[in-house]
Coordinates of C-alpha atoms and ligand atoms in Angstrom, one line a residue:
Chain A
M1 CA 119.2 137.2 75.2
T2 CA 120.7 139.5 72.7
S3 CA 124.4 138.8 72.3
L4 CA 126.7 141.8 71.3
G5 CA 128.8 139.8 69.0
D6 CA 125.8 138.5 66.8
R7 CA 123.8 141.4 65.7
G8 CA 121.9 139.4 63.1
R9 CA 120.6 136.9 65.7
G10 CA 119.8 139.7 68.2
W11 CA 117.7 141.3 65.6
T12 CA 115.6 138.2 64.7
S13 CA 115.1 137.4 68.4
A14 CA 113.8 140.9 68.9
L15 CA 111.4 140.4 66.0
K16 CA 110.3 137.1 67.4
R17 CA 109.6 138.6 70.8
H18 CA 107.7 141.3 69.1
A19 CA 105.7 138.7 67.1
A20 CA 105.0 136.8 70.3
G21 CA 103.6 139.8 71.8
W22 CA 101.4 140.2 68.8
G23 CA 100.2 136.7 69.0
V24 CA 98.4 137.2 72.4
A25 CA 96.3 140.2 71.6
G26 CA 97.1 141.5 68.1
W27 CA 96.3 138.5 65.9
P28 CA 93.0 137.7 67.4
L29 CA 92.1 141.4 67.2
L30 CA 93.1 141.5 63.6
V31 CA 91.2 138.6 62.7
G32 CA 88.2 139.7 64.6
A33 CA 88.2 143.0 62.8
L34 CA 88.5 141.1 59.4
I35 CA 85.5 138.9 60.4
T36 CA 83.4 142.0 61.4
A37 CA 84.4 143.8 58.3
S38 CA 83.3 140.9 55.9
W39 CA 80.2 140.5 58.0
Y40 CA 79.2 144.0 57.2
G41 CA 80.5 143.5 53.7
G42 CA 78.6 140.4 53.1
I43 CA 75.3 141.9 54.3
V44 CA 75.7 144.8 51.9
A45 CA 77.0 142.7 48.9
F46 CA 74.4 140.0 49.1
G47 CA 71.6 142.1 50.4
I48 CA 71.1 139.6 53.3
P49 CA 68.1 140.6 55.3
E50 CA 68.2 141.2 59.2
Y51 CA 66.0 138.2 60.0
Q52 CA 68.7 136.0 58.6
L53 CA 72.0 137.6 59.6
P54 CA 71.8 140.9 61.5
P55 CA 74.7 143.2 61.6
P56 CA 76.8 143.2 64.6
H57 CA 75.7 146.6 66.0
R58 CA 72.2 145.3 65.9
I59 CA 73.1 142.4 68.0
V60 CA 74.7 144.7 70.6
E61 CA 71.8 146.8 70.7
A62 CA 69.4 143.8 71.1
G63 CA 71.7 142.5 73.8
L64 CA 71.5 145.7 75.8
Q65 CA 67.7 145.9 75.3
E66 CA 67.2 142.4 76.6
R67 CA 69.9 142.5 79.2
E68 CA 67.8 141.7 82.0
V69 CA 66.3 138.6 80.4
L70 CA 69.7 137.5 79.1
L71 CA 71.4 138.1 82.4
T72 CA 69.1 136.2 84.6
G73 CA 68.9 133.5 81.9
A74 CA 72.7 133.2 81.9
M75 CA 72.8 133.2 85.7
Q76 CA 70.2 130.3 85.7
T77 CA 72.1 128.3 83.1
A78 CA 75.4 129.0 85.0
Q79 CA 73.9 127.8 88.2
A80 CA 72.5 124.6 86.6
S81 CA 75.7 124.0 84.9
L82 CA 77.9 124.5 88.0
I83 CA 75.7 122.3 90.2
G84 CA 75.5 119.6 87.5
F85 CA 79.2 119.8 87.0
L86 CA 80.2 119.5 90.6
I87 CA 77.8 116.6 91.3
S88 CA 79.3 114.8 88.3
V89 CA 82.9 115.5 89.6
A90 CA 82.1 114.1 92.9
G91 CA 79.9 111.2 91.7
G92 CA 82.5 110.5 88.9
L93 CA 85.4 110.4 91.4
V94 CA 83.6 108.0 93.8
L95 CA 82.5 105.6 90.9
S96 CA 86.1 105.7 89.4
I97 CA 87.7 104.7 92.6
L98 CA 85.1 101.9 93.0
L99 CA 85.7 100.8 89.4
A100 CA 89.6 100.8 90.0
S101 CA 89.4 99.1 93.3
S102 CA 89.0 95.6 92.0
R103 CA 88.9 93.7 88.7
W104 CA 85.6 92.4 89.7
A105 CA 84.2 95.8 90.3
Y106 CA 85.3 97.0 86.9
Q107 CA 84.1 94.0 84.9
G108 CA 80.8 94.1 86.7
I109 CA 79.9 97.6 86.7
Y110 CA 81.6 99.3 83.7
P111 CA 79.4 97.8 81.1
Y112 CA 76.5 99.5 82.8
V113 CA 78.4 102.8 82.8
L114 CA 78.9 102.3 79.1
L115 CA 75.2 101.5 78.6
L116 CA 74.2 104.7 80.3
K117 CA 76.6 106.6 78.1
M118 CA 75.2 105.0 75.0
T119 CA 71.7 106.1 75.7
P120 CA 71.2 109.3 74.0
I121 CA 70.3 112.2 76.4
I122 CA 67.4 113.1 74.2
V123 CA 65.7 109.7 75.2
V124 CA 66.7 110.0 78.8
A125 CA 65.6 113.6 79.3
P126 CA 61.8 112.9 79.4
I127 CA 62.2 110.2 81.9
V128 CA 64.3 112.6 84.0
I129 CA 61.5 115.2 83.7
L130 CA 58.9 112.4 84.7
W131 CA 60.9 111.9 87.9
A132 CA 62.1 115.2 88.9
G133 CA 59.5 117.5 87.4
Q134 CA 60.0 120.6 85.3
G135 CA 62.6 123.1 86.6
L136 CA 66.1 123.3 87.9
A137 CA 66.3 119.8 89.2
S138 CA 65.7 118.2 86.1
I139 CA 68.1 120.5 84.2
T140 CA 70.8 119.7 86.8
V141 CA 70.3 116.0 86.4
I142 CA 70.5 116.2 82.6
T143 CA 73.7 118.4 82.9
F144 CA 75.1 115.7 85.3
L145 CA 74.2 112.9 82.8
V146 CA 76.0 114.7 80.1
C147 CA 79.3 115.4 81.9
F148 CA 79.4 112.4 84.1
F149 CA 80.9 109.8 81.6
P150 CA 84.0 111.7 80.5
I151 CA 85.1 112.2 84.1
V152 CA 84.5 108.4 84.9
A153 CA 86.0 107.1 81.8
N154 CA 89.2 109.2 82.1
T155 CA 89.7 108.9 85.8
T156 CA 89.2 105.2 85.8
M157 CA 91.7 104.7 83.1
G158 CA 94.1 106.9 84.9
L159 CA 93.6 105.0 88.2
R160 CA 94.1 101.6 86.4
S161 CA 97.2 102.6 84.4
A162 CA 99.8 103.0 87.2
D163 CA 103.3 102.1 86.0
A164 CA 104.2 98.5 86.7
N165 CA 107.6 99.4 88.1
L166 CA 106.1 101.8 90.4
L167 CA 103.6 99.2 91.5
D168 CA 106.6 96.9 92.2
L169 CA 108.3 99.6 94.1
F170 CA 105.3 100.0 96.4
S171 CA 105.2 96.2 96.9
V172 CA 108.8 95.9 97.8
Y173 CA 108.2 98.3 100.6
K174 CA 105.1 96.6 101.6
A175 CA 102.6 99.4 100.9
K176 CA 99.0 98.8 101.9
G177 CA 96.2 99.1 99.5
W178 CA 95.1 102.4 100.6
Q179 CA 98.6 103.8 100.4
Q180 CA 99.0 102.6 96.9
L181 CA 95.7 104.3 96.0
L182 CA 96.4 107.6 97.7
W183 CA 100.1 108.0 96.9
L184 CA 100.5 106.4 93.6
R185 CA 97.3 105.6 91.7
A186 CA 95.4 108.8 92.6
P187 CA 98.2 111.3 91.7
G188 CA 99.0 109.3 88.7
A189 CA 95.5 109.6 87.6
L190 CA 95.4 113.4 87.9
P191 CA 96.3 114.3 84.3
Y192 CA 93.6 111.8 83.1
F193 CA 91.1 113.4 85.5
M194 CA 92.0 116.8 84.2
T195 CA 91.3 115.6 80.6
G196 CA 88.0 114.4 81.7
L197 CA 87.2 117.6 83.5
R198 CA 88.1 119.6 80.4
V199 CA 85.8 117.4 78.2
A200 CA 83.1 117.8 80.8
A201 CA 83.5 121.4 81.2
A202 CA 82.9 122.0 77.4
L203 CA 79.8 119.6 77.6
T204 CA 78.3 121.3 80.7
P205 CA 76.6 124.3 79.1
I206 CA 75.4 122.2 76.3
G207 CA 73.8 119.9 78.8
A208 CA 72.3 122.8 80.8
L209 CA 71.0 124.6 77.8
Y210 CA 69.4 121.4 76.4
G211 CA 67.9 120.7 79.7
D212 CA 66.5 124.2 79.7
T213 CA 64.8 123.7 76.3
V214 CA 63.0 120.5 77.5
A215 CA 62.6 121.3 81.3
G216 CA 63.0 124.9 81.6
M217 CA 60.0 126.8 82.6
G218 CA 58.4 130.2 83.4
S219 CA 59.4 133.3 81.9
G220 CA 61.3 136.4 82.9
A221 CA 63.3 135.5 86.1
D222 CA 62.8 131.9 86.0
A223 CA 63.9 131.0 82.5
G224 CA 67.3 129.8 81.6
L225 CA 69.3 130.9 78.8
G226 CA 68.0 127.8 76.6
F227 CA 64.4 128.8 77.4
V228 CA 65.2 132.2 76.5
V229 CA 66.6 131.2 73.2
L230 CA 63.2 129.3 72.5
I231 CA 61.3 132.5 73.4
F232 CA 63.4 134.7 71.1
S233 CA 63.2 132.3 68.2
A234 CA 59.3 132.0 68.6
Q235 CA 59.2 135.7 68.7
F236 CA 61.5 136.0 65.8
K237 CA 63.8 138.3 67.6
V238 CA 66.8 137.5 65.6
P239 CA 69.4 140.0 66.8
A240 CA 68.5 138.9 70.5
L241 CA 68.8 135.3 69.4
F242 CA 72.4 136.1 68.4
A243 CA 73.0 137.9 71.6
A244 CA 71.7 134.9 73.5
A245 CA 74.1 132.7 71.5
F246 CA 77.0 135.0 72.4
A247 CA 76.0 134.8 76.2
A248 CA 76.1 131.0 76.0
C249 CA 79.4 131.1 74.4
V250 CA 80.7 133.2 77.3
I251 CA 79.5 130.6 79.9
G252 CA 81.1 127.9 78.1
F253 CA 84.3 129.9 77.7
L254 CA 84.3 130.7 81.4
F255 CA 83.9 126.9 82.3
V256 CA 86.6 125.7 80.1
G257 CA 88.9 128.5 80.9
F258 CA 88.5 128.0 84.7
V259 CA 89.2 124.2 84.4
N260 CA 92.3 124.8 82.2
V261 CA 93.7 127.3 84.9
F262 CA 92.9 124.7 87.4
A263 CA 94.5 121.9 85.7
W264 CA 97.6 124.0 85.0
W265 CA 97.8 125.0 88.6
V266 CA 97.6 121.3 89.9
L267 CA 100.0 119.9 87.4
H268 CA 102.5 122.4 86.1
K269 CA 105.0 121.6 88.6
W270 CA 105.7 118.0 87.7
H271 CA 103.7 117.2 84.5
D272 CA 105.4 118.0 81.2
A273 CA 102.4 118.5 79.3
Y274 CA 101.3 121.3 81.5
V275 CA 104.7 123.0 81.9
A276 CA 105.1 124.8 78.5
V277 CA 101.3 125.5 77.7
D278 CA 100.6 129.2 77.5
Chain B
M1 CA 137.3 87.7 101.9
V2 CA 135.4 86.1 99.2
K3 CA 133.7 82.7 99.6
A4 CA 133.7 80.4 96.6
A5 CA 131.3 77.8 95.3
P6 CA 127.7 79.0 94.7
R7 CA 126.3 75.7 96.1
K8 CA 128.0 75.8 99.4
H9 CA 125.5 75.8 102.3
S10 CA 127.0 77.7 105.0
A11 CA 125.1 78.5 108.2
G12 CA 125.6 82.3 107.9
A13 CA 124.0 82.7 104.5
L14 CA 122.0 85.7 103.9
V15 CA 120.0 84.5 101.1
R16 CA 119.8 81.1 99.5
L17 CA 118.1 80.2 96.3
V18 CA 117.3 76.5 96.4
G19 CA 116.6 74.8 93.0
L20 CA 114.7 77.9 91.8
G21 CA 112.7 77.7 88.7
K22 CA 110.3 80.0 87.0
A23 CA 107.9 79.5 84.1
F24 CA 105.7 82.0 82.4
D25 CA 102.7 80.5 80.6
G26 CA 104.4 77.1 80.5
E27 CA 107.6 78.6 79.0
V28 CA 110.4 77.8 81.4
I29 CA 112.6 80.9 81.8
L30 CA 114.8 79.9 84.8
R31 CA 115.6 76.2 85.8
D32 CA 117.4 74.9 88.9
V33 CA 119.1 78.1 90.0
S34 CA 120.9 77.5 93.4
L35 CA 123.0 80.3 94.8
T36 CA 124.1 81.2 98.2
V37 CA 124.7 84.8 99.2
E38 CA 126.9 85.4 102.2
P39 CA 126.6 88.7 104.2
G40 CA 128.8 91.3 102.8
E41 CA 129.1 89.8 99.3
L42 CA 128.3 91.8 96.1
V43 CA 127.1 89.1 93.6
G44 CA 126.8 90.3 90.0
V45 CA 124.4 88.6 87.7
I46 CA 125.2 88.7 83.9
G47 CA 123.7 86.9 80.9
P48 CA 122.2 87.4 77.5
S49 CA 119.4 89.8 77.1
G50 CA 115.8 88.0 78.0
C51 CA 117.6 85.2 79.9
G52 CA 115.7 86.0 83.1
K53 CA 117.8 88.2 85.1
T54 CA 115.1 90.6 86.0
T55 CA 112.9 87.6 86.8
L56 CA 115.6 86.3 89.2
L57 CA 115.8 89.5 91.2
K58 CA 112.0 89.8 91.4
L59 CA 111.9 86.1 92.7
V60 CA 114.3 87.0 95.5
A61 CA 112.3 90.3 96.2
G62 CA 109.1 88.2 96.4
L63 CA 107.6 90.2 93.5
V64 CA 107.1 87.1 91.5
A65 CA 106.3 83.7 92.9
P66 CA 108.7 80.7 91.9
T67 CA 107.3 77.7 90.0
E68 CA 109.9 75.5 91.6
G69 CA 112.3 75.6 94.4
K70 CA 112.4 78.4 97.0
V71 CA 114.2 81.5 98.2
E72 CA 115.4 81.3 101.9
F73 CA 116.4 84.1 103.9
G74 CA 119.2 83.1 106.3
G75 CA 119.2 82.8 110.0
G76 CA 119.3 86.0 112.0
P77 CA 117.3 89.2 111.5
T78 CA 117.5 89.2 107.8
R79 CA 114.0 89.0 106.3
R80 CA 112.4 90.4 103.4
E81 CA 111.7 93.6 105.3
S82 CA 115.3 94.8 105.2
L83 CA 115.3 94.6 101.4
S84 CA 115.6 97.3 98.8
F85 CA 115.1 97.3 95.1
V86 CA 116.8 99.6 92.7
F87 CA 115.1 99.5 89.2
Q88 CA 116.5 99.7 85.8
D89 CA 114.9 103.2 85.4
A90 CA 114.9 105.5 88.3
T91 CA 111.3 104.8 88.9
L92 CA 110.7 108.0 90.6
L93 CA 107.3 109.5 91.4
P94 CA 107.1 112.5 89.0
W95 CA 104.8 114.5 91.3
L96 CA 107.1 114.3 94.4
T97 CA 110.2 116.3 95.0
V98 CA 113.7 114.6 95.3
L99 CA 113.2 114.9 99.1
D100 CA 109.7 113.2 99.2
N101 CA 110.8 110.6 96.7
V102 CA 113.7 109.5 98.8
A103 CA 111.5 109.6 102.0
L104 CA 108.8 107.5 100.4
P105 CA 109.8 104.1 101.8
L106 CA 109.8 105.7 105.3
K107 CA 106.5 107.2 104.7
I108 CA 105.1 103.9 103.6
A109 CA 106.5 102.4 106.8
G110 CA 104.7 105.0 108.7
A111 CA 107.7 107.0 110.1
P112 CA 106.8 110.5 111.3
R113 CA 107.4 113.4 108.8
R114 CA 110.3 115.0 110.7
E115 CA 112.1 111.8 111.2
R116 CA 111.8 110.6 107.6
E117 CA 112.7 114.0 106.2
A118 CA 115.8 114.1 108.4
K119 CA 116.8 110.6 107.4
A120 CA 116.1 111.3 103.6
L121 CA 118.3 114.3 103.8
T122 CA 121.2 112.4 105.1
H123 CA 121.1 110.0 102.1
I124 CA 120.4 112.8 99.7
E125 CA 123.7 114.4 100.9
R126 CA 125.6 111.1 100.6
V127 CA 124.7 111.0 96.9
G128 CA 125.7 114.6 96.5
L129 CA 122.3 116.0 95.7
A130 CA 121.9 118.3 98.7
D131 CA 121.2 121.3 96.2
A132 CA 118.5 119.3 94.5
T133 CA 116.2 118.5 97.4
R134 CA 113.3 120.6 96.2
L135 CA 113.5 119.8 92.5
Y136 CA 111.0 117.4 90.6
P137 CA 112.3 114.6 88.7
R138 CA 111.6 116.3 85.3
Q139 CA 114.3 118.8 86.3
L140 CA 116.9 116.2 86.9
S141 CA 119.4 114.6 84.5
G142 CA 119.5 110.8 84.1
G143 CA 122.5 110.4 86.4
M144 CA 120.9 112.5 89.1
K145 CA 117.6 110.5 88.9
M146 CA 119.6 107.3 89.5
R147 CA 121.4 108.9 92.5
V148 CA 117.8 109.7 93.9
S149 CA 116.8 106.2 93.3
V150 CA 120.0 104.9 95.1
A151 CA 119.4 107.3 98.0
R152 CA 115.7 106.2 98.3
S153 CA 117.0 102.5 98.5
M154 CA 119.2 103.3 101.3
T155 CA 116.7 105.0 103.5
V156 CA 115.4 101.7 104.9
D157 CA 118.8 100.6 105.9
P158 CA 118.7 97.5 103.7
T159 CA 120.6 94.4 104.6
L160 CA 120.0 93.1 101.0
L161 CA 120.1 95.4 98.0
L162 CA 118.7 94.2 94.7
L163 CA 119.9 96.3 91.6
D164 CA 118.5 95.7 88.1
E165 CA 120.7 97.2 85.6
P166 CA 120.7 100.3 87.8
F167 CA 123.1 102.4 85.5
G168 CA 122.4 100.7 82.4
A169 CA 120.8 103.8 80.6
L170 CA 123.7 106.2 81.6
D171 CA 126.8 107.1 79.6
E172 CA 129.9 105.3 80.6
M173 CA 131.6 108.2 82.5
T174 CA 128.6 108.7 84.7
R175 CA 128.1 105.1 85.1
D176 CA 131.8 104.6 86.4
T177 CA 131.3 107.5 88.8
L178 CA 128.3 106.1 90.1
N179 CA 129.8 102.7 90.6
E180 CA 132.5 104.2 92.6
E181 CA 129.9 106.1 94.6
L182 CA 127.9 102.9 95.3
L183 CA 131.1 101.2 96.6
R184 CA 131.8 104.1 98.8
L185 CA 128.2 104.0 100.3
R186 CA 128.7 100.3 101.0
Q187 CA 131.9 101.0 103.0
A188 CA 129.7 103.1 105.3
A189 CA 126.5 100.9 105.3
R190 CA 127.8 97.4 104.7
W191 CA 124.8 96.0 102.8
T192 CA 124.9 92.8 100.8
A193 CA 123.9 93.1 97.1
L194 CA 122.6 91.1 94.3
F195 CA 122.8 93.0 91.1
V196 CA 122.3 92.6 87.4
T197 CA 124.2 94.2 84.7
H198 CA 124.8 93.9 81.1
S199 CA 128.4 95.3 81.4
V200 CA 131.2 93.0 82.1
A201 CA 133.3 95.8 83.3
E202 CA 130.7 97.0 85.8
A203 CA 130.1 93.4 87.1
V204 CA 133.8 92.9 87.8
F205 CA 134.3 96.2 89.2
L206 CA 131.4 95.9 91.8
A207 CA 131.2 92.3 92.4
S208 CA 133.0 89.9 94.8
K209 CA 131.4 87.0 92.6
V210 CA 130.0 87.2 89.2
I211 CA 127.3 84.7 88.2
V212 CA 126.9 83.9 84.4
L213 CA 123.4 82.8 83.4
G214 CA 123.2 80.6 80.2
A215 CA 120.8 80.9 77.4
R216 CA 117.1 80.0 78.2
P217 CA 116.0 77.9 80.0
S218 CA 118.7 79.7 82.1
H219 CA 120.8 78.2 84.8
I220 CA 124.0 79.2 86.5
A221 CA 126.6 78.4 83.8
H222 CA 129.6 79.9 85.6
A223 CA 130.4 81.4 89.0
I224 CA 133.6 83.5 88.9
D225 CA 135.2 84.9 92.1
V226 CA 136.6 88.3 91.9
P227 CA 139.6 88.4 94.4
L228 CA 140.1 92.2 94.5
G229 CA 138.8 93.0 98.1
Y230 CA 137.1 96.3 99.1
P231 CA 137.5 99.3 99.1
R232 CA 137.9 99.8 95.4
S233 CA 138.5 102.9 93.4
S234 CA 138.9 104.0 89.9
A235 CA 142.5 102.8 90.3
T236 CA 141.2 99.3 90.7
R237 CA 140.4 99.2 87.0
E238 CA 144.0 99.4 86.2
R239 CA 145.0 96.3 88.3
S240 CA 146.0 93.1 86.4
E241 CA 143.6 91.0 88.4
Y242 CA 140.6 93.2 87.3
V243 CA 141.7 93.0 83.8
E244 CA 142.1 89.2 84.1
R245 CA 138.5 88.8 85.5
V246 CA 137.2 90.9 82.7
V247 CA 138.7 88.6 80.2
T248 CA 137.4 85.5 82.1
V249 CA 133.9 86.7 82.4
T250 CA 133.8 88.0 78.9
R251 CA 135.0 84.4 77.6
A252 CA 132.3 82.9 79.9
L253 CA 129.6 85.1 78.5
H254 CA 130.6 84.2 74.9
S255 CA 130.6 80.6 75.7
V256 CA 127.1 80.6 76.8
Q257 CA 125.8 82.8 73.9
E258 CA 127.0 80.2 71.3
Ligands
LIG1 N1 105.2 88.9 83.9 C1 105.6 88.1 82.8 N2 104.7 87.4 82.0 C2 105.1 86.9 81.1 N3 106.4 86.6 80.6 C3 107.3 87.3 81.2 C4 107.0 88.2 82.4 N4 108.1 88.8 82.9 C5 109.1 88.3 82.1 N5 108.6 87.6 81.2 C6 109.6 86.9 80.1 O1 110.7 86.3 80.7 C7 111.8 86.4 79.9 C8 112.9 87.0 80.8 O2 112.6 88.2 81.2 P1 113.6 89.2 82.0 O3 113.8 88.5 83.4 O4 113.1 90.5 82.1 O5 114.9 89.0 81.3 P2 116.2 89.9 81.4 O6 116.0 90.8 82.4 O7 117.3 88.9 81.6 O8 116.5 90.7 80.0 C9 111.3 87.2 78.7 O9 111.3 86.4 77.8 C10 110.2 88.0 79.2 O10 109.3 88.1 78.0
LIG2 MG1 116.1 93.0 82.6

């Protein structure tokens, strides 16, 4: 609000509003322009050859040239990511509820979840391929393995950390176990679950791309983005390699963006941390 | 009318604590606490911090099991089912609106939606929050949250109300107002209460009897009747009997803290 009696403050607040408008689109654009300029500048100044750092317009060109391969690759990867992600969400929720249901279940099972987490995916991947064969099934399983743990760890912690007074409240009114889980533990675990979801969303494309590079197959329409990257790099198509990196970046961005919007939509009404963000 | 002597065993007692004792990990917190609460009484419990006041309420509520003695619920319909607990913090579910928070005990009891919402609304109106029904806890002030908490405790039509320093976190003005409102609610609903406070003024204003717990292991050091009758209002605080009891309780409290 601009108050008439205080012109000075009105002026600064107008400036601040202006600056805030800038912040959304202006600053990123400006920084982007600076990066592009120094990119070209660097190539000219240091005489960097195209096979090390292609100029941006060559990357765009290559992207357009290879658009079919890139697009089908991206679709493949997005599909594997999505399926792996959804399975890990569903499986993660079921396991978390089981882990939180009793102390016995937690102490008995959680060490093995940890063990699974501690085993590097690079070691597990060949075994997965041994069982599920080359192709989408293996890639999905590898994606699943990568994003399963953050969901389980966070959700379990959320389910187990209900406020002691709220638990007492439910006891005073003689709540049954399922009522306590459904109306107290589960909603209380939502912010934790969302945190797990965000971490998993960021890991998902990495899982799918890695899965591609070890279990991907075929060429053209069957190849995921990870496989496309392998081909480009073998063919020394450097600008196209950069374009593929950009495509992977877009997939990751979409995943994380979607989860963030979802988390905001679910939590903003009551959860302080999600109230003020963007 | 106010009954005297905490150890008196009358047939109409609502709750009777008999030689109640509690130890945590071998450390005795409460020892030989015997107390009879008659229907309609408001018993205030006051004592040094950490002496076991909250533990005492939780023993009565059945949230904690005694290591010695027992809690008896008097003859007649009063069992633990008709008991409500008001916690020190409002203890609201942040993801529920005021309406849903107040209706929660009824939801747990399995009341149909229409019925529990109608009932919750009545109690929300009684604490003066009719305009806040759709708000979430984070949108409420501390005083409003406590009002919601009180309204929630009323929805089950409790015979016995347990309150643990219910307004302790509020400023004095708000606290006085809420105390007056609480007594007004009691005129309509006639529950019996066992409440904990760290404010002598609050204890005397609300209670028909004030229990002073001694230092650990705690027992009942003093039981002081407050012959003020009900209803009470802000004018009660100016009566000489009120002021006298405040002095008596303050002295009793000092004597146990030495
Ligand atoms: N669940 C518990 N386990 C172990 N010690 C406890 C537990 N609850 C309370 N205590 C201990 O009992 C004592 C009395 O606690 P409390 O009843 O909360 O005191 P007050 O309400 O009078 O301040 C404290 O020393 C506290 O640490
Ligand atoms: Mg306490």
